[in-house]
Amino acid sequence: KDGKVKEGNVLKVDSFLNHQMDIRLLDEIGKEFRRRFAGEKINKTFDHRGIRHRHRGGGSAAHLTIAGGLCKKEQVPKNLDGELYTAQVTSFTRGTTFDVQVSKKYLQPGDRVLIIDDFLAKGQALLGLLDIVAQSGAEAVGCGIVIEKGFQEGGKMLRERGVR
């Protein structure tokens, strides 16, 4: 009821998920991801959006009792050192292409990763994160999405590729 559709099929959920966060909702999202991925032996989660989204990735990690991580975007920050896994991502909402990076020291062969994201529209962000997981030799056990825009092709494309 609080989401607003803007021109170009952009959905704004800033009143409860982006700018202002409904902590009870985030807690329930974490519980639901735990339920849906029960038995998967996940040891890492990753969220690609940035510092303001740590609560989503961290909340899910807390319910899954695992390490939560964050994929940095755009320019490599000064505090992200060492070797990086990198993939290019095109954002539907922003209409731009940028790099996402994960430090190689935090993603290892044998890790079992759940990718967390707020939206699934065209699937490009998830493809980039799946590429990073593959580069590392880790395994992506699936993607936990808060809101799928079912009228766009991302979900269908990812399911056809066998992504849970």
PDB file of N, CA, C and O in Angstrom, residues 74-141:
ATOM      1  N   GLU A  74      30.508   0.965  -8.154  1.00  0.00           N
ATOM      2  CA  GLU A  74      31.138   2.113  -8.796  1.00  0.00           C
ATOM      3  C   GLU A  74      32.623   2.182  -8.489  1.00  0.00           C
ATOM      4  O   GLU A  74      33.322   1.214  -8.638  1.00  0.00           O
ATOM      5  N   GLN A  75      33.138   3.302  -8.052  1.00  0.00           N
ATOM      6  CA  GLN A  75      34.563   3.446  -7.817  1.00  0.00           C
ATOM      7  C   GLN A  75      34.975   2.623  -6.608  1.00  0.00           C
ATOM      8  O   GLN A  75      34.250   2.522  -5.639  1.00  0.00           O
ATOM      9  N   VAL A  76      36.184   2.068  -6.678  1.00  0.00           N
ATOM     10  CA  VAL A  76      36.692   1.290  -5.564  1.00  0.00           C
ATOM     11  C   VAL A  76      37.021   2.234  -4.416  1.00  0.00           C
ATOM     12  O   VAL A  76      37.836   3.139  -4.571  1.00  0.00           O
ATOM     13  N   PRO A  77      36.365   2.069  -3.263  1.00  0.00           N
ATOM     14  CA  PRO A  77      36.652   2.963  -2.142  1.00  0.00           C
ATOM     15  C   PRO A  77      38.053   2.730  -1.591  1.00  0.00           C
ATOM     16  O   PRO A  77      38.626   1.655  -1.749  1.00  0.00           O
ATOM     17  N   LYS A  78      38.593   3.716  -0.923  1.00  0.00           N
ATOM     18  CA  LYS A  78      39.942   3.627  -0.383  1.00  0.00           C
ATOM     19  C   LYS A  78      40.079   2.536   0.659  1.00  0.00           C
ATOM     20  O   LYS A  78      41.162   2.005   0.870  1.00  0.00           O
ATOM     21  N   ASN A  79      38.976   2.195   1.339  1.00  0.00           N
ATOM     22  CA  ASN A  79      39.071   1.176   2.383  1.00  0.00           C
ATOM     23  C   ASN A  79      38.900  -0.244   1.850  1.00  0.00           C
ATOM     24  O   ASN A  79      38.935  -1.193   2.616  1.00  0.00           O
ATOM     25  N   LEU A  80      38.693  -0.435   0.552  1.00  0.00           N
ATOM     26  CA  LEU A  80      38.581  -1.758  -0.049  1.00  0.00           C
ATOM     27  C   LEU A  80      39.920  -2.051  -0.713  1.00  0.00           C
ATOM     28  O   LEU A  80      40.211  -1.557  -1.788  1.00  0.00           O
ATOM     29  N   ASP A  81      40.756  -2.822  -0.013  1.00  0.00           N
ATOM     30  CA  ASP A  81      42.104  -3.059  -0.516  1.00  0.00           C
ATOM     31  C   ASP A  81      42.272  -4.505  -0.955  1.00  0.00           C
ATOM     32  O   ASP A  81      41.445  -5.349  -0.714  1.00  0.00           O
ATOM     33  N   GLY A  82      43.387  -4.769  -1.623  1.00  0.00           N
ATOM     34  CA  GLY A  82      43.696  -6.116  -2.076  1.00  0.00           C
ATOM     35  C   GLY A  82      43.059  -6.431  -3.410  1.00  0.00           C
ATOM     36  O   GLY A  82      42.548  -5.565  -4.114  1.00  0.00           O
ATOM     37  N   GLU A  83      43.074  -7.704  -3.747  1.00  0.00           N
ATOM     38  CA  GLU A  83      42.530  -8.154  -5.024  1.00  0.00           C
ATOM     39  C   GLU A  83      41.010  -8.254  -4.934  1.00  0.00           C
ATOM     40  O   GLU A  83      40.465  -8.592  -3.893  1.00  0.00           O
ATOM     41  N   LEU A  84      40.387  -7.969  -6.063  1.00  0.00           N
ATOM     42  CA  LEU A  84      38.929  -7.917  -6.105  1.00  0.00           C
ATOM     43  C   LEU A  84      38.363  -8.792  -7.210  1.00  0.00           C
ATOM     44  O   LEU A  84      38.957  -8.913  -8.283  1.00  0.00           O
ATOM     45  N   TYR A  85      37.207  -9.363  -6.946  1.00  0.00           N
ATOM     46  CA  TYR A  85      36.374  -9.913  -8.010  1.00  0.00           C
ATOM     47  C   TYR A  85      35.511  -8.749  -8.484  1.00  0.00           C
ATOM     48  O   TYR A  85      34.985  -7.990  -7.678  1.00  0.00           O
ATOM     49  N   THR A  86      35.363  -8.611  -9.797  1.00  0.00           N
ATOM     50  CA  THR A  86      34.629  -7.477 -10.354  1.00  0.00           C
ATOM     51  C   THR A  86      33.700  -7.945 -11.467  1.00  0.00           C
ATOM     52  O   THR A  86      34.041  -8.842 -12.238  1.00  0.00           O
ATOM     53  N   ALA A  87      32.535  -7.316 -11.540  1.00  0.00           N
ATOM     54  CA  ALA A  87      31.597  -7.561 -12.641  1.00  0.00           C
ATOM     55  C   ALA A  87      30.895  -6.250 -12.964  1.00  0.00           C
ATOM     56  O   ALA A  87      30.707  -5.406 -12.084  1.00  0.00           O
ATOM     57  N   GLN A  88      30.521  -6.092 -14.212  1.00  0.00           N
ATOM     58  CA  GLN A  88      29.760  -4.906 -14.616  1.00  0.00           C
ATOM     59  C   GLN A  88      28.271  -5.188 -14.484  1.00  0.00           C
ATOM     60  O   GLN A  88      27.795  -6.272 -14.818  1.00  0.00           O
ATOM     61  N   VAL A  89      27.553  -4.178 -13.993  1.00  0.00           N
ATOM     62  CA  VAL A  89      26.116  -4.283 -13.765  1.00  0.00           C
ATOM     63  C   VAL A  89      25.441  -3.070 -14.386  1.00  0.00           C
ATOM     64  O   VAL A  89      25.914  -1.943 -14.227  1.00  0.00           O
ATOM     65  N   THR A  90      24.340  -3.298 -15.090  1.00  0.00           N
ATOM     66  CA  THR A  90      23.531  -2.202 -15.607  1.00  0.00           C
ATOM     67  C   THR A  90      22.292  -2.095 -14.735  1.00  0.00           C
ATOM     68  O   THR A  90      21.545  -3.055 -14.570  1.00  0.00           O
ATOM     69  N   SER A  91      22.078  -0.926 -14.167  1.00  0.00           N
ATOM     70  CA  SER A  91      20.952  -0.684 -13.280  1.00  0.00           C
ATOM     71  C   SER A  91      19.738  -0.214 -14.065  1.00  0.00           C
ATOM     72  O   SER A  91      19.819   0.787 -14.790  1.00  0.00           O
ATOM     73  N   PHE A  92      18.613  -0.912 -13.919  1.00  0.00           N
ATOM     74  CA  PHE A  92      17.377  -0.482 -14.564  1.00  0.00           C
ATOM     75  C   PHE A  92      16.938   0.872 -14.013  1.00  0.00           C
ATOM     76  O   PHE A  92      16.593   1.777 -14.761  1.00  0.00           O
ATOM     77  N   THR A  93      16.971   1.010 -12.690  1.00  0.00           N
ATOM     78  CA  THR A  93      16.478   2.229 -12.048  1.00  0.00           C
ATOM     79  C   THR A  93      17.333   3.438 -12.398  1.00  0.00           C
ATOM     80  O   THR A  93      16.812   4.510 -12.685  1.00  0.00           O
ATOM     81  N   ARG A  94      18.639   3.259 -12.371  1.00  0.00           N
ATOM     82  CA  ARG A  94      19.548   4.381 -12.630  1.00  0.00           C
ATOM     83  C   ARG A  94      19.848   4.593 -14.103  1.00  0.00           C
ATOM     84  O   ARG A  94      20.302   5.661 -14.495  1.00  0.00           O
ATOM     85  N   GLY A  95      19.689   3.548 -14.901  1.00  0.00           N
ATOM     86  CA  GLY A  95      20.002   3.661 -16.325  1.00  0.00           C
ATOM     87  C   GLY A  95      21.487   3.818 -16.578  1.00  0.00           C
ATOM     88  O   GLY A  95      21.894   4.405 -17.578  1.00  0.00           O
ATOM     89  N   THR A  96      22.321   3.278 -15.676  1.00  0.00           N
ATOM     90  CA  THR A  96      23.768   3.382 -15.821  1.00  0.00           C
ATOM     91  C   THR A  96      24.405   2.004 -15.659  1.00  0.00           C
ATOM     92  O   THR A  96      23.804   1.087 -15.114  1.00  0.00           O
ATOM     93  N   THR A  97      25.635   1.910 -16.131  1.00  0.00           N
ATOM     94  CA  THR A  97      26.424   0.701 -15.957  1.00  0.00           C
ATOM     95  C   THR A  97      27.573   1.024 -15.016  1.00  0.00           C
ATOM     96  O   THR A  97      28.201   2.072 -15.145  1.00  0.00           O
ATOM     97  N   PHE A  98      27.816   0.146 -14.061  1.00  0.00           N
ATOM     98  CA  PHE A  98      28.902   0.357 -13.108  1.00  0.00           C
ATOM     99  C   PHE A  98      29.479  -0.989 -12.702  1.00  0.00           C
ATOM    100  O   PHE A  98      28.913  -2.039 -13.000  1.00  0.00           O
ATOM    101  N   ASP A  99      30.637  -0.934 -12.053  1.00  0.00           N
ATOM    102  CA  ASP A  99      31.282  -2.144 -11.554  1.00  0.00           C
ATOM    103  C   ASP A  99      30.824  -2.418 -10.128  1.00  0.00           C
ATOM    104  O   ASP A  99      30.638  -1.495  -9.340  1.00  0.00           O
ATOM    105  N   VAL A 100      30.666  -3.702  -9.797  1.00  0.00           N
ATOM    106  CA  VAL A 100      30.519  -4.124  -8.410  1.00  0.00           C
ATOM    107  C   VAL A 100      31.748  -4.962  -8.080  1.00  0.00           C
ATOM    108  O   VAL A 100      32.286  -5.652  -8.950  1.00  0.00           O
ATOM    109  N   GLN A 101      32.196  -4.834  -6.843  1.00  0.00           N
ATOM    110  CA  GLN A 101      33.403  -5.533  -6.432  1.00  0.00           C
ATOM    111  C   GLN A 101      33.208  -6.223  -5.096  1.00  0.00           C
ATOM    112  O   GLN A 101      32.486  -5.719  -4.242  1.00  0.00           O
ATOM    113  N   VAL A 102      33.900  -7.359  -4.955  1.00  0.00           N
ATOM    114  CA  VAL A 102      33.977  -8.069  -3.685  1.00  0.00           C
ATOM    115  C   VAL A 102      35.441  -8.410  -3.469  1.00  0.00           C
ATOM    116  O   VAL A 102      36.110  -8.906  -4.378  1.00  0.00           O
ATOM    117  N   SER A 103      35.925  -8.153  -2.276  1.00  0.00           N
ATOM    118  CA  SER A 103      37.301  -8.501  -1.949  1.00  0.00           C
ATOM    119  C   SER A 103      37.478 -10.017  -2.011  1.00  0.00           C
ATOM    120  O   SER A 103      36.660 -10.770  -1.470  1.00  0.00           O
ATOM    121  N   LYS A 104      38.555 -10.462  -2.644  1.00  0.00           N
ATOM    122  CA  LYS A 104      38.818 -11.895  -2.770  1.00  0.00           C
ATOM    123  C   LYS A 104      39.022 -12.566  -1.417  1.00  0.00           C
ATOM    124  O   LYS A 104      38.790 -13.767  -1.284  1.00  0.00           O
ATOM    125  N   LYS A 105      39.413 -11.793  -0.413  1.00  0.00           N
ATOM    126  CA  LYS A 105      39.629 -12.417   0.899  1.00  0.00           C
ATOM    127  C   LYS A 105      38.313 -12.806   1.574  1.00  0.00           C
ATOM    128  O   LYS A 105      38.324 -13.569   2.532  1.00  0.00           O
ATOM    129  N   TYR A 106      37.173 -12.308   1.094  1.00  0.00           N
ATOM    130  CA  TYR A 106      35.887 -12.614   1.718  1.00  0.00           C
ATOM    131  C   TYR A 106      35.024 -13.597   0.933  1.00  0.00           C
ATOM    132  O   TYR A 106      33.912 -13.903   1.361  1.00  0.00           O
ATOM    133  N   LEU A 107      35.513 -14.068  -0.189  1.00  0.00           N
ATOM    134  CA  LEU A 107      34.742 -15.014  -0.994  1.00  0.00           C
ATOM    135  C   LEU A 107      35.705 -16.071  -1.515  1.00  0.00           C
ATOM    136  O   LEU A 107      36.591 -15.766  -2.311  1.00  0.00           O
ATOM    137  N   GLN A 108      35.544 -17.293  -1.052  1.00  0.00           N
ATOM    138  CA  GLN A 108      36.497 -18.368  -1.315  1.00  0.00           C
ATOM    139  C   GLN A 108      35.818 -19.543  -2.015  1.00  0.00           C
ATOM    140  O   GLN A 108      34.610 -19.742  -1.877  1.00  0.00           O
ATOM    141  N   PRO A 109      36.619 -20.357  -2.739  1.00  0.00           N
ATOM    142  CA  PRO A 109      36.068 -21.609  -3.258  1.00  0.00           C
ATOM    143  C   PRO A 109      35.483 -22.418  -2.098  1.00  0.00           C
ATOM    144  O   PRO A 109      36.032 -22.440  -1.000  1.00  0.00           O
ATOM    145  N   GLY A 110      34.347 -23.021  -2.332  1.00  0.00           N
ATOM    146  CA  GLY A 110      33.683 -23.798  -1.296  1.00  0.00           C
ATOM    147  C   GLY A 110      32.629 -23.022  -0.526  1.00  0.00           C
ATOM    148  O   GLY A 110      31.787 -23.626   0.141  1.00  0.00           O
ATOM    149  N   ASP A 111      32.667 -21.684  -0.570  1.00  0.00           N
ATOM    150  CA  ASP A 111      31.607 -20.901   0.075  1.00  0.00           C
ATOM    151  C   ASP A 111      30.290 -21.181  -0.629  1.00  0.00           C
ATOM    152  O   ASP A 111      30.241 -21.414  -1.846  1.00  0.00           O
ATOM    153  N   ARG A 112      29.218 -21.147   0.155  1.00  0.00           N
ATOM    154  CA  ARG A 112      27.858 -21.315  -0.371  1.00  0.00           C
ATOM    155  C   ARG A 112      27.122 -20.016  -0.094  1.00  0.00           C
ATOM    156  O   ARG A 112      26.868 -19.680   1.054  1.00  0.00           O
ATOM    157  N   VAL A 113      26.791 -19.300  -1.169  1.00  0.00           N
ATOM    158  CA  VAL A 113      26.368 -17.903  -1.081  1.00  0.00           C
ATOM    159  C   VAL A 113      24.896 -17.740  -1.428  1.00  0.00           C
ATOM    160  O   VAL A 113      24.420 -18.267  -2.430  1.00  0.00           O
ATOM    161  N   LEU A 114      24.201 -16.962  -0.590  1.00  0.00           N
ATOM    162  CA  LEU A 114      22.855 -16.499  -0.896  1.00  0.00           C
ATOM    163  C   LEU A 114      22.971 -15.023  -1.235  1.00  0.00           C
ATOM    164  O   LEU A 114      23.484 -14.243  -0.431  1.00  0.00           O
ATOM    165  N   ILE A 115      22.540 -14.641  -2.415  1.00  0.00           N
ATOM    166  CA  ILE A 115      22.573 -13.248  -2.858  1.00  0.00           C
ATOM    167  C   ILE A 115      21.250 -12.596  -2.464  1.00  0.00           C
ATOM    168  O   ILE A 115      20.182 -13.143  -2.729  1.00  0.00           O
ATOM    169  N   ILE A 116      21.341 -11.436  -1.815  1.00  0.00           N
ATOM    170  CA  ILE A 116      20.168 -10.713  -1.327  1.00  0.00           C
ATOM    171  C   ILE A 116      20.034  -9.416  -2.126  1.00  0.00           C
ATOM    172  O   ILE A 116      21.020  -8.716  -2.330  1.00  0.00           O
ATOM    173  N   ASP A 117      18.833  -9.099  -2.575  1.00  0.00           N
ATOM    174  CA  ASP A 117      18.621  -7.821  -3.247  1.00  0.00           C
ATOM    175  C   ASP A 117      17.205  -7.340  -2.990  1.00  0.00           C
ATOM    176  O   ASP A 117      16.309  -8.138  -2.705  1.00  0.00           O
ATOM    177  N   ASP A 118      17.022  -6.024  -3.098  1.00  0.00           N
ATOM    178  CA  ASP A 118      15.701  -5.469  -2.834  1.00  0.00           C
ATOM    179  C   ASP A 118      14.762  -5.681  -4.001  1.00  0.00           C
ATOM    180  O   ASP A 118      13.619  -6.055  -3.822  1.00  0.00           O
ATOM    181  N   PHE A 119      15.219  -5.437  -5.229  1.00  0.00           N
ATOM    182  CA  PHE A 119      14.378  -5.547  -6.412  1.00  0.00           C
ATOM    183  C   PHE A 119      14.948  -6.511  -7.428  1.00  0.00           C
ATOM    184  O   PHE A 119      16.155  -6.643  -7.561  1.00  0.00           O
ATOM    185  N   LEU A 120      14.065  -7.135  -8.174  1.00  0.00           N
ATOM    186  CA  LEU A 120      14.421  -7.893  -9.361  1.00  0.00           C
ATOM    187  C   LEU A 120      13.565  -7.341 -10.493  1.00  0.00           C
ATOM    188  O   LEU A 120      12.337  -7.457 -10.470  1.00  0.00           O
ATOM    189  N   ALA A 121      14.215  -6.688 -11.444  1.00  0.00           N
ATOM    190  CA  ALA A 121      13.522  -6.135 -12.607  1.00  0.00           C
ATOM    191  C   ALA A 121      13.997  -6.888 -13.857  1.00  0.00           C
ATOM    192  O   ALA A 121      13.358  -7.817 -14.320  1.00  0.00           O
ATOM    193  N   LYS A 122      15.140  -6.512 -14.360  1.00  0.00           N
ATOM    194  CA  LYS A 122      15.681  -7.153 -15.559  1.00  0.00           C
ATOM    195  C   LYS A 122      16.739  -8.209 -15.234  1.00  0.00           C
ATOM    196  O   LYS A 122      17.180  -8.929 -16.106  1.00  0.00           O
ATOM    197  N   GLY A 123      17.172  -8.280 -13.970  1.00  0.00           N
ATOM    198  CA  GLY A 123      18.083  -9.338 -13.536  1.00  0.00           C
ATOM    199  C   GLY A 123      19.555  -9.047 -13.721  1.00  0.00           C
ATOM    200  O   GLY A 123      20.393  -9.902 -13.438  1.00  0.00           O
ATOM    201  N   GLN A 124      19.899  -7.854 -14.172  1.00  0.00           N
ATOM    202  CA  GLN A 124      21.292  -7.560 -14.474  1.00  0.00           C
ATOM    203  C   GLN A 124      22.179  -7.516 -13.227  1.00  0.00           C
ATOM    204  O   GLN A 124      23.314  -7.985 -13.247  1.00  0.00           O
ATOM    205  N   ALA A 125      21.687  -6.952 -12.146  1.00  0.00           N
ATOM    206  CA  ALA A 125      22.475  -6.910 -10.903  1.00  0.00           C
ATOM    207  C   ALA A 125      22.762  -8.327 -10.418  1.00  0.00           C
ATOM    208  O   ALA A 125      23.894  -8.646 -10.040  1.00  0.00           O
ATOM    209  N   LEU A 126      21.753  -9.177 -10.467  1.00  0.00           N
ATOM    210  CA  LEU A 126      21.959 -10.550 -10.019  1.00  0.00           C
ATOM    211  C   LEU A 126      22.912 -11.302 -10.924  1.00  0.00           C
ATOM    212  O   LEU A 126      23.738 -12.088 -10.452  1.00  0.00           O
ATOM    213  N   LEU A 127      22.849 -11.061 -12.224  1.00  0.00           N
ATOM    214  CA  LEU A 127      23.800 -11.707 -13.130  1.00  0.00           C
ATOM    215  C   LEU A 127      25.230 -11.305 -12.785  1.00  0.00           C
ATOM    216  O   LEU A 127      26.142 -12.135 -12.803  1.00  0.00           O
ATOM    217  N   GLY A 128      25.432 -10.029 -12.465  1.00  0.00           N
ATOM    218  CA  GLY A 128      26.761  -9.571 -12.074  1.00  0.00           C
ATOM    219  C   GLY A 128      27.241 -10.253 -10.798  1.00  0.00           C
ATOM    220  O   GLY A 128      28.388 -10.692 -10.700  1.00  0.00           O
ATOM    221  N   LEU A 129      26.370 -10.356  -9.813  1.00  0.00           N
ATOM    222  CA  LEU A 129      26.747 -10.994  -8.554  1.00  0.00           C
ATOM    223  C   LEU A 129      26.953 -12.490  -8.733  1.00  0.00           C
ATOM    224  O   LEU A 129      27.870 -13.075  -8.134  1.00  0.00           O
ATOM    225  N   LEU A 130      26.144 -13.123  -9.550  1.00  0.00           N
ATOM    226  CA  LEU A 130      26.351 -14.540  -9.851  1.00  0.00           C
ATOM    227  C   LEU A 130      27.687 -14.754 -10.542  1.00  0.00           C
ATOM    228  O   LEU A 130      28.389 -15.746 -10.279  1.00  0.00           O
ATOM    229  N   ASP A 131      28.076 -13.823 -11.415  1.00  0.00           N
ATOM    230  CA  ASP A 131      29.372 -13.889 -12.085  1.00  0.00           C
ATOM    231  C   ASP A 131      30.510 -13.802 -11.066  1.00  0.00           C
ATOM    232  O   ASP A 131      31.476 -14.555 -11.132  1.00  0.00           O
ATOM    233  N   ILE A 132      30.387 -12.889 -10.104  1.00  0.00           N
ATOM    234  CA  ILE A 132      31.413 -12.753  -9.070  1.00  0.00           C
ATOM    235  C   ILE A 132      31.532 -14.043  -8.260  1.00  0.00           C
ATOM    236  O   ILE A 132      32.640 -14.525  -7.979  1.00  0.00           O
ATOM    237  N   VAL A 133      30.406 -14.631  -7.887  1.00  0.00           N
ATOM    238  CA  VAL A 133      30.433 -15.890  -7.137  1.00  0.00           C
ATOM    239  C   VAL A 133      31.129 -16.964  -7.970  1.00  0.00           C
ATOM    240  O   VAL A 133      31.983 -17.699  -7.466  1.00  0.00           O
ATOM    241  N   ALA A 134      30.805 -17.046  -9.264  1.00  0.00           N
ATOM    242  CA  ALA A 134      31.436 -18.036 -10.138  1.00  0.00           C
ATOM    243  C   ALA A 134      32.944 -17.781 -10.271  1.00  0.00           C
ATOM    244  O   ALA A 134      33.735 -18.729 -10.250  1.00  0.00           O
ATOM    245  N   GLN A 135      33.347 -16.515 -10.399  1.00  0.00           N
ATOM    246  CA  GLN A 135      34.779 -16.184 -10.491  1.00  0.00           C
ATOM    247  C   GLN A 135      35.549 -16.731  -9.296  1.00  0.00           C
ATOM    248  O   GLN A 135      36.696 -17.141  -9.414  1.00  0.00           O
ATOM    249  N   SER A 136      34.914 -16.710  -8.135  1.00  0.00           N
ATOM    250  CA  SER A 136      35.585 -17.100  -6.893  1.00  0.00           C
ATOM    251  C   SER A 136      35.683 -18.608  -6.707  1.00  0.00           C
ATOM    252  O   SER A 136      36.417 -19.075  -5.849  1.00  0.00           O
ATOM    253  N   GLY A 137      34.901 -19.354  -7.448  1.00  0.00           N
ATOM    254  CA  GLY A 137      34.841 -20.794  -7.232  1.00  0.00           C
ATOM    255  C   GLY A 137      33.833 -21.173  -6.159  1.00  0.00           C
ATOM    256  O   GLY A 137      33.698 -22.343  -5.807  1.00  0.00           O
ATOM    257  N   ALA A 138      33.133 -20.186  -5.614  1.00  0.00           N
ATOM    258  CA  ALA A 138      32.077 -20.453  -4.639  1.00  0.00           C
ATOM    259  C   ALA A 138      30.826 -20.910  -5.385  1.00  0.00           C
ATOM    260  O   ALA A 138      30.790 -20.921  -6.626  1.00  0.00           O
ATOM    261  N   GLU A 139      29.798 -21.263  -4.633  1.00  0.00           N
ATOM    262  CA  GLU A 139      28.540 -21.705  -5.235  1.00  0.00           C
ATOM    263  C   GLU A 139      27.415 -20.779  -4.800  1.00  0.00           C
ATOM    264  O   GLU A 139      27.249 -20.514  -3.618  1.00  0.00           O
ATOM    265  N   ALA A 140      26.637 -20.294  -5.755  1.00  0.00           N
ATOM    266  CA  ALA A 140      25.443 -19.508  -5.452  1.00  0.00           C
ATOM    267  C   ALA A 140      24.294 -20.485  -5.230  1.00  0.00           C
ATOM    268  O   ALA A 140      23.924 -21.209  -6.146  1.00  0.00           O
ATOM    269  N   VAL A 141      23.752 -20.503  -4.006  1.00  0.00           N
ATOM    270  CA  VAL A 141      22.646 -21.412  -3.721  1.00  0.00           C
ATOM    271  C   VAL A 141      21.315 -20.806  -4.116  1.00  0.00           C
ATOM    272  O   VAL A 141      20.322 -21.517  -4.224  1.00  0.00           O
TER     273      VAL A 141
END
